[in-house]
Coordinates of C-alpha atoms in Angstrom, one line a residue:
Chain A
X205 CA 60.7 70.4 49.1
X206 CA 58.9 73.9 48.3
X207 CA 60.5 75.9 45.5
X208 CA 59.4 79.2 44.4
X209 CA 60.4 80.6 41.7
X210 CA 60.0 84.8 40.3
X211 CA 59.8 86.2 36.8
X212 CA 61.4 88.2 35.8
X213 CA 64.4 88.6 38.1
X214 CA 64.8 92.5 37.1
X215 CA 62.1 94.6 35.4
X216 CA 62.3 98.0 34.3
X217 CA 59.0 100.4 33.1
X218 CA 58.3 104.4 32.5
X219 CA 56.0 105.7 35.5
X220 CA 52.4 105.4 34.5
X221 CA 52.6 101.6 33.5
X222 CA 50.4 98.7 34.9
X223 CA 52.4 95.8 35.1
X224 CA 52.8 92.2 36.4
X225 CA 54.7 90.2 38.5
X226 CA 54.8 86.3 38.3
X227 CA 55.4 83.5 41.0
X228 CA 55.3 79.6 40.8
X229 CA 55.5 77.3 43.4
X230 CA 55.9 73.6 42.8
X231 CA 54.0 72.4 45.8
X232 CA 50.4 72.8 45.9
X233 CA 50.0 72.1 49.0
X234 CA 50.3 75.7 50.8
X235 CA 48.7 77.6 53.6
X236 CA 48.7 81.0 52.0
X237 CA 51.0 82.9 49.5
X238 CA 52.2 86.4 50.5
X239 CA 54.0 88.8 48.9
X240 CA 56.6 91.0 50.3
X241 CA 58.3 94.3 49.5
X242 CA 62.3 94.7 50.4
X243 CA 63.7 98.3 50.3
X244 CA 67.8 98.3 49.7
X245 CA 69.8 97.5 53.3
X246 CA 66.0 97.1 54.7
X247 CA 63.7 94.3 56.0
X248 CA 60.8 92.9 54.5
X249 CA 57.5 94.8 54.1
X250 CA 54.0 92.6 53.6
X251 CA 52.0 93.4 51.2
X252 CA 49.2 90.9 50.6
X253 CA 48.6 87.4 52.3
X254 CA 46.3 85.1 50.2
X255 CA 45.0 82.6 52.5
X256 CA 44.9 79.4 50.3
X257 CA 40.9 79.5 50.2
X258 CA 41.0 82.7 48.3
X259 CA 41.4 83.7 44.9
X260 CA 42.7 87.2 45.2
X261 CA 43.6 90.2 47.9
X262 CA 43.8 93.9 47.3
X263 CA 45.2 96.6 49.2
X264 CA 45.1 100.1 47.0
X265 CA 47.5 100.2 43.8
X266 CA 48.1 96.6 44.8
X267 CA 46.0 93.3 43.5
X268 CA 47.5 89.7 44.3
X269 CA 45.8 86.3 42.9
X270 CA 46.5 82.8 43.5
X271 CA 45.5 79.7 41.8
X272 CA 46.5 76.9 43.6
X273 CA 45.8 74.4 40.8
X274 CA 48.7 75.9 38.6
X275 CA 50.8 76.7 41.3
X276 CA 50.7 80.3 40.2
X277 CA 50.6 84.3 41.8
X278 CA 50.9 87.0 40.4
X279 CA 51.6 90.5 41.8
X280 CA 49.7 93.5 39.5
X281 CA 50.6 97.0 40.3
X282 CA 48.8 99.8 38.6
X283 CA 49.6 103.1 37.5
X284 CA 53.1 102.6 38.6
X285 CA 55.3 105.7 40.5
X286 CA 58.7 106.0 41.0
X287 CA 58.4 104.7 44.9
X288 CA 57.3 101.9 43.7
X289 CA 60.8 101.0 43.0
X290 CA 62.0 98.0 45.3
X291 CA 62.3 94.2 45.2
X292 CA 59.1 92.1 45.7
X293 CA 59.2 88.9 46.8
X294 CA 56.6 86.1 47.3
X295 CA 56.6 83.2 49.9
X296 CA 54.3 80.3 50.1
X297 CA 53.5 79.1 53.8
X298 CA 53.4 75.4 54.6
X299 CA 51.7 75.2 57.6
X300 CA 53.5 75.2 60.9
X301 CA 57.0 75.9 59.0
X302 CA 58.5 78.9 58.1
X303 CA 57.6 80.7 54.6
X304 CA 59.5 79.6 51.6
X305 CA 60.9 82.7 49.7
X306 CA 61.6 83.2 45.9
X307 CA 64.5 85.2 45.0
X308 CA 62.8 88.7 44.3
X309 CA 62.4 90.7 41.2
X310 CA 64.1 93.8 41.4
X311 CA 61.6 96.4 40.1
X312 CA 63.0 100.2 38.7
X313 CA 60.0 102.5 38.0
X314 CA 61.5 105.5 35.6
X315 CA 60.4 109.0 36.6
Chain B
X101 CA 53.2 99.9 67.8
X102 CA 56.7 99.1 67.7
X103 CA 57.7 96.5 64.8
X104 CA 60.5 94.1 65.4
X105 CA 63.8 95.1 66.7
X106 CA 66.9 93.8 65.8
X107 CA 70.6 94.8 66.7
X108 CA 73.2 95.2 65.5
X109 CA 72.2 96.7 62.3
X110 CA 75.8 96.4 61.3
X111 CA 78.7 94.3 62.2
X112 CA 82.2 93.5 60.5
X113 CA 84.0 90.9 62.0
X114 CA 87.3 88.7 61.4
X115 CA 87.1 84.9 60.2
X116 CA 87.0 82.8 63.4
X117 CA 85.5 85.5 65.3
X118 CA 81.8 84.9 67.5
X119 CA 79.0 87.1 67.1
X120 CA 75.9 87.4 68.4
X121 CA 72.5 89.4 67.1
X122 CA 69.5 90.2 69.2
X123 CA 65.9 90.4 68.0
X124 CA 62.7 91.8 70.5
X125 CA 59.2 90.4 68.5
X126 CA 56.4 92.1 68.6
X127 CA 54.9 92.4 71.9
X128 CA 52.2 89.5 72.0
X129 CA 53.8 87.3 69.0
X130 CA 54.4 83.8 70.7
X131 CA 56.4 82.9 67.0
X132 CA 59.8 84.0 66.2
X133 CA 61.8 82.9 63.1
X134 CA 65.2 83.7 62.4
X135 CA 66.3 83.9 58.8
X136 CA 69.1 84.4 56.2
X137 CA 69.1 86.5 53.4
X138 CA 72.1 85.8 50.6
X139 CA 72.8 88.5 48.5
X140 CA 70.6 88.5 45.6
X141 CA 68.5 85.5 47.4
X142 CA 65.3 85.8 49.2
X143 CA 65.6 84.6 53.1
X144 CA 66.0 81.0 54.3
X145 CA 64.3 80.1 57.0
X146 CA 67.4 78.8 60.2
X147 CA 65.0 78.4 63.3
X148 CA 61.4 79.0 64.6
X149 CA 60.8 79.5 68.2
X150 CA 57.0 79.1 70.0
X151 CA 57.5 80.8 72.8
X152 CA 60.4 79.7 74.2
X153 CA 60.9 76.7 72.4
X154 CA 62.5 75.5 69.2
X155 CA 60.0 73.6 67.0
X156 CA 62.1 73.5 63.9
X157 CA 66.1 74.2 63.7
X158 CA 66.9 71.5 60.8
X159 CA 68.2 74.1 58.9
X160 CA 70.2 75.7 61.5
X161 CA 74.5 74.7 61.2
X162 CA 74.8 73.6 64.4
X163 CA 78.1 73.0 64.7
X164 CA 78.9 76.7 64.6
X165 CA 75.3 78.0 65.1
X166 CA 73.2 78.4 68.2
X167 CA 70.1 80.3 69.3
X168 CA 68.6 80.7 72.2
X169 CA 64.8 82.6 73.4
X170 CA 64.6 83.1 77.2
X171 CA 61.2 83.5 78.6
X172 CA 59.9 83.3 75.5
X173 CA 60.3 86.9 74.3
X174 CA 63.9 88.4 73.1
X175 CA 65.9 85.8 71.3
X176 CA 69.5 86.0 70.5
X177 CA 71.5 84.1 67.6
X178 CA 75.1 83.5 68.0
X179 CA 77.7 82.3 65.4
X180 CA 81.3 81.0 66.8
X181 CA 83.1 80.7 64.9
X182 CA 82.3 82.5 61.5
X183 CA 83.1 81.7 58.3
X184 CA 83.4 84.1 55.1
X185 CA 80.5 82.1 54.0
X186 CA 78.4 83.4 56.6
X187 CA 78.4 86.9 55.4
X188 CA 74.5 87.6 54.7
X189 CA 71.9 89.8 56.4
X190 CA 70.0 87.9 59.4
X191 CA 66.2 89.0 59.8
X192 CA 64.3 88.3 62.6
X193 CA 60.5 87.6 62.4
X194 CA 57.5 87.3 64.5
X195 CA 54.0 86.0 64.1
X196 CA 50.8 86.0 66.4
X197 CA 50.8 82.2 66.0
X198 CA 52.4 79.3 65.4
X199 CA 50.7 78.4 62.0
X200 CA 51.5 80.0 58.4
X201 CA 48.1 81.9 57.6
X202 CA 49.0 84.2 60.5
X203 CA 51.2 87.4 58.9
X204 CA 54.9 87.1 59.2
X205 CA 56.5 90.9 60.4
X206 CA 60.0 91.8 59.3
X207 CA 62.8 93.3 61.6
X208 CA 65.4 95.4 59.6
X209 CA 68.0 92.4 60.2
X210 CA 71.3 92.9 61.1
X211 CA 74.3 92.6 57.9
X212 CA 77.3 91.1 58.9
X213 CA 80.6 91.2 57.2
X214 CA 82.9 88.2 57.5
X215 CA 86.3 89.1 56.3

């Protein structure tokens, strides 16, 4: 069975910052990874989808990579501003089967 | 375009009480998933529909859980009865097609208190 596991669980930087935000799976075996954005009492907003032929997907502020070998994304955000402040969550897809969630790492951009 | 709908947003109910939610996909999407977020967890997949069928409830409780998807558009999942566990948001999600490389899109889901 698919686990996918985020680190950190909680992170916490000054506006301005580049940071990055980590995800293992423990199956290789995956369609695509995608990563997801959750605003408090909201659904989930995609960000990227990294179909499991690629290496990396950008969208703005926003670069995702995936190395299937390591069983590793990570999520890089630059120049960090206070809206960025929300959960992120990554999911590897299986195939026909739903996407298998990590828990999320609640990110707090300071002002 | 609309996204997905779901409703309630919001619903407190009683131990031992039935509820129901409702979810309208994305016009087009021929996949809908229903899943369930714990606090502090990222969502767990209960059910995926194509089109009006279920191709994967093995994680659905089905002695208290059911779900149905008439006509293959709006789907409805009912709990009866509830349990304090089963206090969690449900999010309902749709996809062009059946397969995993096609973009899952979020409905708000609906949060349920069971006290």
């Amino acid at each position: 069975k698919q686990e996918v596991t985020q680190i950190p669980a909680a992170l916490s930087v000054p506006e301005g910052e580049n940071l990055v935000l980590n995800c293992s799976f423990t199956d290789s075996a995956i369609y695509n990874l995608q990563w997801f954005r959750q605003d408090p009492g909201k659904g989930l907003t995609s960000l990227l989808l990294i179909q499991s032929s690629q290496r990396e997907q950008t969208s703005g502020r926003l670069n995702a990579s995936l190395d299937k070998s390591s069983g590793r994304s990570t999520l890089y955000i630059a120049a960090s501003q206070p809206g960025d402040s929300a959960t992120y969550l990554c999911a590897s897809g299986g195939g026909a089967d739903g996407l298998t969630f990590g828990k999320g790492t609640h990110l707090i951009i300071q002002p | 375009e609309a996204g997905v709908v779901q409703s309630p947003r919001y619903k407190i109910i009683e131990k031992k009480q039935p509820v129901a939610f409702w979810c309208n996909p994305i016009s087009g999407h021929n996949t809908l998933y229903w899943y369930r977020q714990n606090l502090g967890q990222g969502p767990e997949l209960l059910i995926r529909y194509e089109n009006e069928e279920a191709v994967d409830d093995s994680q659905l409780p089905k002695d208290r859980f059911s779900a149905e998807r008439l006509k293959g558009v709006d789907s409805t999942l009912k709990i009866q009865p509830a349990e304090l566990g089963d206090s969690a948001v449900y999010l309902c999600a749709s996809s062009l097609a059946a397969h995993s490389r096609e973009t899952q899109y979020f409905g708000p889901g609906t949060r349920l208190l069971v006290l």
